[in-house]
Short mmCIF file of C-alpha atoms and ligand atoms in Angstrom, two decimals:
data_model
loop_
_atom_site.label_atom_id
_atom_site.label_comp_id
_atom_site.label_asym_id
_atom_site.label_seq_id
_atom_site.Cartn_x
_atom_site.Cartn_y
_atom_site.Cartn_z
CA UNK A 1 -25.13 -18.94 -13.80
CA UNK A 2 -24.55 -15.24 -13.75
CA UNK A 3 -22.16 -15.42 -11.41
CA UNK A 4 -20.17 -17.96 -13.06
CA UNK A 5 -20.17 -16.02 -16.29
CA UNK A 6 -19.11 -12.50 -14.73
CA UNK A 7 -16.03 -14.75 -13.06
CA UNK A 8 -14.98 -16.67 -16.11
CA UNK A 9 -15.03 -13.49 -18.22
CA UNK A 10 -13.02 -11.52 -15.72
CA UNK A 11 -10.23 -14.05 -15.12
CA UNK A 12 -10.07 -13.44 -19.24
CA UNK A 13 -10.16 -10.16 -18.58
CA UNK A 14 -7.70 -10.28 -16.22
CA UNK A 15 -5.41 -12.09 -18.16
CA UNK A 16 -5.39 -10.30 -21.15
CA UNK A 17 -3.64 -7.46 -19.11
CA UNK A 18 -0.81 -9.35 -18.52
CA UNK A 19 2.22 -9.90 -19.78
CA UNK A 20 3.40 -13.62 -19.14
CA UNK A 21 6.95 -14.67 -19.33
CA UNK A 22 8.37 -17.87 -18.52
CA UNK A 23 6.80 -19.85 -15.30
CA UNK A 24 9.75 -18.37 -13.19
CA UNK A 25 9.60 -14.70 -14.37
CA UNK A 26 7.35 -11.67 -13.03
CA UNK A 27 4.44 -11.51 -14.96
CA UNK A 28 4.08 -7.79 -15.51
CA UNK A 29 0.39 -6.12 -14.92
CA UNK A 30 0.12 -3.78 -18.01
CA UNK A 31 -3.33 -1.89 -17.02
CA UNK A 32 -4.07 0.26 -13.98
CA UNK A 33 -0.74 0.21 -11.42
CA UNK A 34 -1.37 2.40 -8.43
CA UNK A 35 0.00 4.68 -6.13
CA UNK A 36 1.80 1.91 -4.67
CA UNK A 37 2.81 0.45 -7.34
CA UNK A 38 0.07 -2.37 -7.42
CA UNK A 39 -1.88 -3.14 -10.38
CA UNK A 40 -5.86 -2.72 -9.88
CA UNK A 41 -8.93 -3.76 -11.84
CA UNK A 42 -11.95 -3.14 -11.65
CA UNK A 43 -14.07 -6.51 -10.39
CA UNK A 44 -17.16 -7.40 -8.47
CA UNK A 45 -18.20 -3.57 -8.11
CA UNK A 46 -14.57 -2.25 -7.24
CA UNK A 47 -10.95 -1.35 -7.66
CA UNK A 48 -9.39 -5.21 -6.79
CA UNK A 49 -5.63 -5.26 -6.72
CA UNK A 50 -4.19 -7.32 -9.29
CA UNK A 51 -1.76 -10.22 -7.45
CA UNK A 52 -4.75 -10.17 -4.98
CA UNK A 53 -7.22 -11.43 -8.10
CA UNK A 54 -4.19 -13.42 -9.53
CA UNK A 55 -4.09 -15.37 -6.59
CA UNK A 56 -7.85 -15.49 -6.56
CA UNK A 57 -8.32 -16.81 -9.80
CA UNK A 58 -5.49 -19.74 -9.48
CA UNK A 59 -5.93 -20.77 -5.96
CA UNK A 60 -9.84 -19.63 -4.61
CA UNK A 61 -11.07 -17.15 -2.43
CA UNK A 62 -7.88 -15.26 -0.27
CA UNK A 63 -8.95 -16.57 3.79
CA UNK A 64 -10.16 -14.21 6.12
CA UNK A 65 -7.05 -12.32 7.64
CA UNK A 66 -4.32 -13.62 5.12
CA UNK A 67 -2.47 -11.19 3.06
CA UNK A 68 -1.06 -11.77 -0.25
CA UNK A 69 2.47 -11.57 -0.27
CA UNK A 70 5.32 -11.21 -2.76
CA UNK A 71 8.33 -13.48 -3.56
CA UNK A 72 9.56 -10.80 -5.66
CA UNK A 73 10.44 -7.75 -4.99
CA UNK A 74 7.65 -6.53 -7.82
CA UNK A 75 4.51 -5.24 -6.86
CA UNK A 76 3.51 -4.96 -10.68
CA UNK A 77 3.85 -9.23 -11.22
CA UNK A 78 0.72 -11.47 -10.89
CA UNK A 79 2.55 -14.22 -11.61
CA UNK A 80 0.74 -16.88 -8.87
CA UNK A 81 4.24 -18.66 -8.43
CA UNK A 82 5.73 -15.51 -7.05
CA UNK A 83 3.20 -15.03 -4.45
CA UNK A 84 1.91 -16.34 -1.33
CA UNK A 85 -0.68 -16.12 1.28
CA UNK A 86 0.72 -14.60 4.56
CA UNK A 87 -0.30 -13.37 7.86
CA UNK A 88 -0.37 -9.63 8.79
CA UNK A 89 3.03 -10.28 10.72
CA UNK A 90 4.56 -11.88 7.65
CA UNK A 91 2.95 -9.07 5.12
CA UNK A 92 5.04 -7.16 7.76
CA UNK A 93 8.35 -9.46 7.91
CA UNK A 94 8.02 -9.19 4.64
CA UNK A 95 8.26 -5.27 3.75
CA UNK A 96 11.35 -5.07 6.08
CA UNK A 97 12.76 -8.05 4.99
CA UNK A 98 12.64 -5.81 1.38
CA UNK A 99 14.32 -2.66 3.11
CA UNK A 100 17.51 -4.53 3.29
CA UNK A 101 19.66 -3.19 0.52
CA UNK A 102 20.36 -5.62 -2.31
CA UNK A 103 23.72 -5.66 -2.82
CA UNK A 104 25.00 -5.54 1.07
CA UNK A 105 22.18 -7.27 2.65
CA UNK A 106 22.53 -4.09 4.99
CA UNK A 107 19.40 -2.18 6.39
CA UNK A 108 18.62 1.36 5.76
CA UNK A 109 19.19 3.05 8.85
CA UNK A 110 16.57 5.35 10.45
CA UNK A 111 18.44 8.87 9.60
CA UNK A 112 18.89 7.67 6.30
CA UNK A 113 14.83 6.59 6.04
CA UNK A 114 14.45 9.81 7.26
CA UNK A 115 16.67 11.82 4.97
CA UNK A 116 15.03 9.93 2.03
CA UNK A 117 11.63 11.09 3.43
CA UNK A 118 12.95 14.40 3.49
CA UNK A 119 14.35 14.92 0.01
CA UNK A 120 11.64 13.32 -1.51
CA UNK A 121 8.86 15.79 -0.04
CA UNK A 122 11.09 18.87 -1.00
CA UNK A 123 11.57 17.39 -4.28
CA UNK A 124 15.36 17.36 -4.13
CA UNK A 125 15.64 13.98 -6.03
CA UNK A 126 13.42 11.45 -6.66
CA UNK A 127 12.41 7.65 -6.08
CA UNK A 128 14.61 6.54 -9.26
CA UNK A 129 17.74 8.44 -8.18
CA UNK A 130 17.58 7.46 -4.53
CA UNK A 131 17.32 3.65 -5.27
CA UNK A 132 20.46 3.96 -7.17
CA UNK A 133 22.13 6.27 -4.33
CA UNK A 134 20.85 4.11 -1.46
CA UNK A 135 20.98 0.78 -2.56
CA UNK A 136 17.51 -0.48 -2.74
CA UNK A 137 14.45 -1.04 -5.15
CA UNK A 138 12.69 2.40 -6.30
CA UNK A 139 9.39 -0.15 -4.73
CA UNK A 140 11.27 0.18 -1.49
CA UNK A 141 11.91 4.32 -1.69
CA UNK A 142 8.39 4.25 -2.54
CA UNK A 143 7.02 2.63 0.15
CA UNK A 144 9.44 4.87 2.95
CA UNK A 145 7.96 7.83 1.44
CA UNK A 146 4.21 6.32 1.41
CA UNK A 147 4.93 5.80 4.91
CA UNK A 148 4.61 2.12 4.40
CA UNK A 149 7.24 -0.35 6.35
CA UNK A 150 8.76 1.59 8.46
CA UNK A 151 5.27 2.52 9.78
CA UNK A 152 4.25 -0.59 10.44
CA UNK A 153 7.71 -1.45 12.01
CA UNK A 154 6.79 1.77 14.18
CA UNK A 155 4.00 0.47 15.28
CA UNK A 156 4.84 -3.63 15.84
CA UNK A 157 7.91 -4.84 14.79
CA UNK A 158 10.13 -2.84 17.06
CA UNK A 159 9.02 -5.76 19.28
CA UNK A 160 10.75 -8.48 17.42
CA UNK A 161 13.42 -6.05 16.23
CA UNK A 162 14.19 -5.05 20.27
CA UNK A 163 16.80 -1.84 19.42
CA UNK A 164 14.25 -0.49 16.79
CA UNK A 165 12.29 0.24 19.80
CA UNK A 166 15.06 3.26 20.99
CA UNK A 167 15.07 4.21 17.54
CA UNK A 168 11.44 4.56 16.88
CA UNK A 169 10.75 6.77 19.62
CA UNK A 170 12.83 9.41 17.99
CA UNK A 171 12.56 8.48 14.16
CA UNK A 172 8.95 9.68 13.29
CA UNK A 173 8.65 13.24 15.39
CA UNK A 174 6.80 14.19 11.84
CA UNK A 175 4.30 11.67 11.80
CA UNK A 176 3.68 12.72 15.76
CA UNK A 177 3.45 16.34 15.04
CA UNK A 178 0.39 16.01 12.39
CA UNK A 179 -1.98 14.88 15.03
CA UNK A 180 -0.98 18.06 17.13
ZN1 ZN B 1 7.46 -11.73 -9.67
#
């Protein structure tokens, strides 16, 4: 009975952080975003992140290995229509699928990734000026400069991508000098 309690009054909880438009808009997260952009709340003894619970609390418990993904390009909306359960490969897919610029549908190429990497850790512009200059969501600068994406791409996705491969071997000599 507890337990059924605790969940009911979180899912209020939850949703009294949120600010719901129509069925087709992104639901914005108004409490606790973090570093990623992600909203977070505190549930079941930790830091949950928010379209994680949305999910959650519309569809049941997230399976074992799935990921929840977004439609959207909008890591602050919990609106359950905008996301879905993926695999790791599509969490992936996903993220570079996002790196494509908006307006030209073209990809960021790996000296620009890296030139955005650059200016951002000597502070020469920042994540809202470099969307605009590049082409892509400030969630997407955000995530190149987290090392998120391009990372993973590093790691797997230069398999499905085949030329990333050349690329990668030369595109992350920073990441390869920290562990020196
Ligand atoms: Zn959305």
């Amino acid at each position: 009975m507890f337990m059924v309690d605790y969940f009911e009054r979180a899912k209020i909880r939850f949703w009294e952080k949120v600010k719901k438009d129509g069925p087709e808009d992104c639901w914005i997260w108004l409490s606790v975003i973090n570093h990623e952009g992600y909203g977070r709340l505190w549930f079941l003894g930790r830091f949950n992140q928010a379209h994680r619970l949305s999910w959650e609390f519309t569809n049941g418990p997230i399976p074992e290995g799935r990921f929840v993904c977004h439609k959207c390009d909008n890591p602050t909306c919990v609106n359950p229509a905008h996301l879905f359960l993926g695999t790791n490969e599509e969490n992936m897919m996903d993220c570079f699928q996002k790196g494509r610029r908006s307006k030209s549908g073209a990809r960021l190429k790996p000296p620009e990734v890296e030139e955005i990497r650059r200016r951002y850790s000597n502070k020469e512009a920042s994540s809202h000026k470099m969307a605009k200059e590049y082409g892509v969501s400030k969630t997407q600068i955000l995530r190149i400069v987290k090392n998120r994406c391009w990372q993973h791409i590093e790691k797997g996705l230069d398999l499905a991508y085949g030329n990333y491969q050349v690329v990668t071997n030369e595109r992350f000599p920073r990441t390869r000098q920290r562990h020196r």
